[in-house]
Amino acid sequence: MTAPISSADYVIITHCSPYRTYAQGTTHPSRRIKMAGTVRVRFAPSPTGALHIGGGHTALFNWLWARHNGGRFILRIEDTDRERSTKEYEETIMAGMEWLGLDWDEGPDRAGDFGPYRQSERLEIYHHWANRLLSEGSAYREGEAVIYRVPQGVSLAFDDVVYGHIEMMSDTLKDIVLIKSDGMPTYNYAVVVDDHTMAISHVIRGEDHISNTPKQLLLYRALQWEYPVFGHLPMILGKDKKKLSKRHGATSVYEYRDMGYMPDAMFNFLALLGWSAGEGNEVFSREEAAALFELSRVTKRSAIFDMEKLNHINQEHLKMLDPSTRLDLVEPFWREMGLPVDEHSREYLAQSLVVLGGRGQTAREAAGYSDYFVTFDAVKKRYDGSDIDEAQRATVRRYVRDLLACPEWKADLLEEFTRTWSTEQAVKMKEIAMPLRMALTGMKVSPGIFEVAEQIGREETKRRLAHYNLL
RNA sequence: GGUCCCAUCGUCCAGUGGCCUAGGACACAGCCCUUUCAAGGCUGUGACACGGGUUCGAAUCCCGUUGGGACCGCCA
């Protein structure tokens, strides 16, 4: 068993912020933190779109590692692309993370010793270190831009926590632009400066960054900074094994919320892509996952996003919900369907979902399967009763008359009565239960029909049967 | 084209030289339960990409082949 990666042996070489000076005898926070071996990880999205599945996956693994170690999870906004970055997307990304339950300890909206947490507000820092490189002669100017001169013959190696030893010669690299002509830093440069100055201990990001890492290594070297620990995550692909894109349907985590998926399930499902908590342990909470998570147990092979599995995990989580929480989840979908939710008490609606049981893989589906509890109109809309011939109708009427006369309107008693009745009258259960089901729900499939009858009540049952001329 | 990465059932994972005639989960099929469906229970179909080594022994280590993927932007 490999020992969990720790940053205990971490020592920072240079302190960083050009903004602050520290009195003699005191140390910069990053130095204190790294000496103390605190795990600090970050998710660094660029606000050029909503939080997509891949980003959510990366954020989630960072969160897991932070929480597993009692460390800090930092949100950094990489908004150096002036053209495409917007404040709206920044907010959408944060909302998406909150929805997934990924809370961060430091970020643009949260206090921290290592801010600012938006790259566009850290320009002085980037220029400070770029100037250093310039004065040392390892970088040169080209117009307004600052470019790092890549030395030849340098072996760039690092030990990735998940991919193992990776090594590459500097010879194949072109010179690296540090500062663009517009004064903004490039990704490969900013990421190095930020990860170091924010005292990031573990850089956990998508596998598509493996080939960027050697460049960054070069920059750490030039700045005489200690490397963080790197851990790359497998990519998430669509069904066709191609990078996940709009063609594969929903790509932003928000779309899954709107489809009726639970954040807990989405979290659970995403955690299962590239990691496992051990055999027979596939449904778990965030806390359980955090306790069990090991970066060194992350898989190398890219994974395919499989909706079927998501559906199953979602259903499992849906089943575990208490009635009130489940109602909170389903109610919006009933409203979206235009059902008169407000005509009922919360108790009635919650109990209806208890009767529905584990049916439906998403909240949206559950809402669709349970509309008849909310309104009879939904039933009338899809069922006209024309499938029953006169002979059947006569039988059902006889049964219904006796059923309605039952002293107590309780599911188990109604069922018992029906069984007895069906035996005595030599009528199959199916022949009376099915017409009853159709009249009450308008559907061929439903929970136990006597439970449905109990839930909607004797009067409502009578009303629905009357409407279909079954009284 | 160059560099780098990956390779176990359809899919997600387990497996780190002998416990593997390869295990679990999803999906699929069948059966049971049953007023329908879902759930649940049982059973089944189904994979170590290929070829060479190393070894007493390889899914596990090495090499090659093939197949996928990523990166090679003053995007991130």
JSON list of N, CA and C in Angstrom, two decimals, chain A residues 7 18 73 81 85 99 106 117 119 130 137 145 155 165 197 265 276 291-292 338 354 361 391 398 422 438 466:
[
{"chain": "A", "resi": 7, "resn": "SER", "atom": "N", "xyz": [2.44, 16.70, 2.00]},
{"chain": "A", "resi": 7, "resn": "SER", "atom": "CA", "xyz": [3.34, 17.76, 1.61]},
{"chain": "A", "resi": 7, "resn": "SER", "atom": "C", "xyz": [4.18, 18.16, 2.82]},
{"chain": "A", "resi": 18, "resn": "PRO", "atom": "N", "xyz": [4.54, 40.91, -3.71]},
{"chain": "A", "resi": 18, "resn": "PRO", "atom": "CA", "xyz": [5.27, 42.17, -3.78]},
{"chain": "A", "resi": 18, "resn": "PRO", "atom": "C", "xyz": [4.50, 43.25, -3.01]},
{"chain": "A", "resi": 73, "resn": "PHE", "atom": "N", "xyz": [-9.45, 24.27, 0.49]},
{"chain": "A", "resi": 73, "resn": "PHE", "atom": "CA", "xyz": [-9.85, 24.20, -0.92]},
{"chain": "A", "resi": 73, "resn": "PHE", "atom": "C", "xyz": [-10.04, 25.64, -1.41]},
{"chain": "A", "resi": 81, "resn": "ASP", "atom": "N", "xyz": [-8.37, 35.89, -20.03]},
{"chain": "A", "resi": 81, "resn": "ASP", "atom": "CA", "xyz": [-8.85, 36.03, -21.40]},
{"chain": "A", "resi": 81, "resn": "ASP", "atom": "C", "xyz": [-9.93, 37.09, -21.39]},
{"chain": "A", "resi": 85, "resn": "SER", "atom": "N", "xyz": [-14.04, 36.07, -20.88]},
{"chain": "A", "resi": 85, "resn": "SER", "atom": "CA", "xyz": [-14.41, 35.97, -19.46]},
{"chain": "A", "resi": 85, "resn": "SER", "atom": "C", "xyz": [-15.52, 36.95, -19.09]},
{"chain": "A", "resi": 99, "resn": "TRP", "atom": "N", "xyz": [-24.07, 24.03, -5.78]},
{"chain": "A", "resi": 99, "resn": "TRP", "atom": "CA", "xyz": [-25.10, 23.01, -6.00]},
{"chain": "A", "resi": 99, "resn": "TRP", "atom": "C", "xyz": [-24.53, 21.62, -5.75]},
{"chain": "A", "resi": 106, "resn": "GLU", "atom": "N", "xyz": [-11.28, 29.56, 0.41]},
{"chain": "A", "resi": 106, "resn": "GLU", "atom": "CA", "xyz": [-10.76, 30.86, 0.01]},
{"chain": "A", "resi": 106, "resn": "GLU", "atom": "C", "xyz": [-11.18, 31.07, -1.44]},
{"chain": "A", "resi": 117, "resn": "TYR", "atom": "N", "xyz": [-8.03, 36.58, -5.48]},
{"chain": "A", "resi": 117, "resn": "TYR", "atom": "CA", "xyz": [-8.25, 35.25, -6.05]},
{"chain": "A", "resi": 117, "resn": "TYR", "atom": "C", "xyz": [-8.76, 35.27, -7.49]},
{"chain": "A", "resi": 119, "resn": "GLN", "atom": "N", "xyz": [-7.36, 36.32, -11.24]},
{"chain": "A", "resi": 119, "resn": "GLN", "atom": "CA", "xyz": [-6.09, 36.61, -11.89]},
{"chain": "A", "resi": 119, "resn": "GLN", "atom": "C", "xyz": [-6.01, 38.03, -12.43]},
{"chain": "A", "resi": 130, "resn": "ALA", "atom": "N", "xyz": [7.93, 38.53, -13.56]},
{"chain": "A", "resi": 130, "resn": "ALA", "atom": "CA", "xyz": [8.38, 38.58, -14.96]},
{"chain": "A", "resi": 130, "resn": "ALA", "atom": "C", "xyz": [9.60, 39.51, -15.05]},
{"chain": "A", "resi": 137, "resn": "GLY", "atom": "N", "xyz": [17.94, 37.84, -17.09]},
{"chain": "A", "resi": 137, "resn": "GLY", "atom": "CA", "xyz": [18.31, 37.46, -18.45]},
{"chain": "A", "resi": 137, "resn": "GLY", "atom": "C", "xyz": [17.71, 36.16, -18.93]},
{"chain": "A", "resi": 145, "resn": "ALA", "atom": "N", "xyz": [5.32, 42.15, -24.92]},
{"chain": "A", "resi": 145, "resn": "ALA", "atom": "CA", "xyz": [5.30, 40.81, -24.36]},
{"chain": "A", "resi": 145, "resn": "ALA", "atom": "C", "xyz": [6.62, 40.43, -23.69]},
{"chain": "A", "resi": 155, "resn": "SER", "atom": "N", "xyz": [16.46, 18.09, -18.67]},
{"chain": "A", "resi": 155, "resn": "SER", "atom": "CA", "xyz": [15.49, 17.03, -18.48]},
{"chain": "A", "resi": 155, "resn": "SER", "atom": "C", "xyz": [14.45, 17.49, -17.47]},
{"chain": "A", "resi": 165, "resn": "HIS", "atom": "N", "xyz": [6.00, 8.40, -12.84]},
{"chain": "A", "resi": 165, "resn": "HIS", "atom": "CA", "xyz": [7.11, 9.22, -13.30]},
{"chain": "A", "resi": 165, "resn": "HIS", "atom": "C", "xyz": [6.93, 9.65, -14.76]},
{"chain": "A", "resi": 197, "resn": "THR", "atom": "N", "xyz": [2.47, 31.28, -5.10]},
{"chain": "A", "resi": 197, "resn": "THR", "atom": "CA", "xyz": [2.18, 32.36, -4.15]},
{"chain": "A", "resi": 197, "resn": "THR", "atom": "C", "xyz": [0.95, 32.06, -3.30]},
{"chain": "A", "resi": 265, "resn": "ALA", "atom": "N", "xyz": [-26.35, 12.84, -5.77]},
{"chain": "A", "resi": 265, "resn": "ALA", "atom": "CA", "xyz": [-26.17, 11.75, -6.72]},
{"chain": "A", "resi": 265, "resn": "ALA", "atom": "C", "xyz": [-25.11, 12.13, -7.75]},
{"chain": "A", "resi": 276, "resn": "SER", "atom": "N", "xyz": [-12.62, 4.60, -6.86]},
{"chain": "A", "resi": 276, "resn": "SER", "atom": "CA", "xyz": [-13.64, 3.79, -6.23]},
{"chain": "A", "resi": 276, "resn": "SER", "atom": "C", "xyz": [-13.32, 3.65, -4.75]},
{"chain": "A", "resi": 291, "resn": "ALA", "atom": "N", "xyz": [-13.78, 10.80, 3.55]},
{"chain": "A", "resi": 291, "resn": "ALA", "atom": "CA", "xyz": [-13.04, 10.00, 4.53]},
{"chain": "A", "resi": 291, "resn": "ALA", "atom": "C", "xyz": [-12.22, 8.92, 3.84]},
{"chain": "A", "resi": 292, "resn": "LEU", "atom": "N", "xyz": [-12.78, 8.34, 2.78]},
{"chain": "A", "resi": 292, "resn": "LEU", "atom": "CA", "xyz": [-12.15, 7.21, 2.10]},
{"chain": "A", "resi": 292, "resn": "LEU", "atom": "C", "xyz": [-11.20, 7.59, 0.97]},
{"chain": "A", "resi": 338, "resn": "GLY", "atom": "N", "xyz": [-47.54, 22.52, -14.45]},
{"chain": "A", "resi": 338, "resn": "GLY", "atom": "CA", "xyz": [-48.78, 23.29, -14.33]},
{"chain": "A", "resi": 338, "resn": "GLY", "atom": "C", "xyz": [-49.80, 22.68, -13.40]},
{"chain": "A", "resi": 354, "resn": "VAL", "atom": "N", "xyz": [-44.37, 9.28, -0.59]},
{"chain": "A", "resi": 354, "resn": "VAL", "atom": "CA", "xyz": [-44.05, 8.08, 0.18]},
{"chain": "A", "resi": 354, "resn": "VAL", "atom": "C", "xyz": [-44.75, 6.89, -0.49]},
{"chain": "A", "resi": 361, "resn": "GLN", "atom": "N", "xyz": [-36.48, 7.58, -11.66]},
{"chain": "A", "resi": 361, "resn": "GLN", "atom": "CA", "xyz": [-35.04, 7.70, -11.43]},
{"chain": "A", "resi": 361, "resn": "GLN", "atom": "C", "xyz": [-34.60, 9.12, -11.18]},
{"chain": "A", "resi": 391, "resn": "ALA", "atom": "N", "xyz": [-69.63, -5.62, -20.10]},
{"chain": "A", "resi": 391, "resn": "ALA", "atom": "CA", "xyz": [-69.53, -6.76, -19.20]},
{"chain": "A", "resi": 391, "resn": "ALA", "atom": "C", "xyz": [-68.56, -6.44, -18.06]},
{"chain": "A", "resi": 398, "resn": "ARG", "atom": "N", "xyz": [-70.15, -3.72, -9.47]},
{"chain": "A", "resi": 398, "resn": "ARG", "atom": "CA", "xyz": [-70.55, -4.54, -8.32]},
{"chain": "A", "resi": 398, "resn": "ARG", "atom": "C", "xyz": [-69.47, -4.47, -7.25]},
{"chain": "A", "resi": 422, "resn": "SER", "atom": "N", "xyz": [-62.77, -11.07, -4.45]},
{"chain": "A", "resi": 422, "resn": "SER", "atom": "CA", "xyz": [-62.40, -11.68, -5.73]},
{"chain": "A", "resi": 422, "resn": "SER", "atom": "C", "xyz": [-62.49, -13.20, -5.65]},
{"chain": "A", "resi": 438, "resn": "MET", "atom": "N", "xyz": [-56.73, 2.37, -13.52]},
{"chain": "A", "resi": 438, "resn": "MET", "atom": "CA", "xyz": [-56.89, 3.28, -14.65]},
{"chain": "A", "resi": 438, "resn": "MET", "atom": "C", "xyz": [-57.75, 4.48, -14.26]},
{"chain": "A", "resi": 466, "resn": "ALA", "atom": "N", "xyz": [-66.91, 7.73, -10.40]},
{"chain": "A", "resi": 466, "resn": "ALA", "atom": "CA", "xyz": [-68.15, 8.25, -10.95]},
{"chain": "A", "resi": 466, "resn": "ALA", "atom": "C", "xyz": [-67.92, 8.85, -12.33]}
]
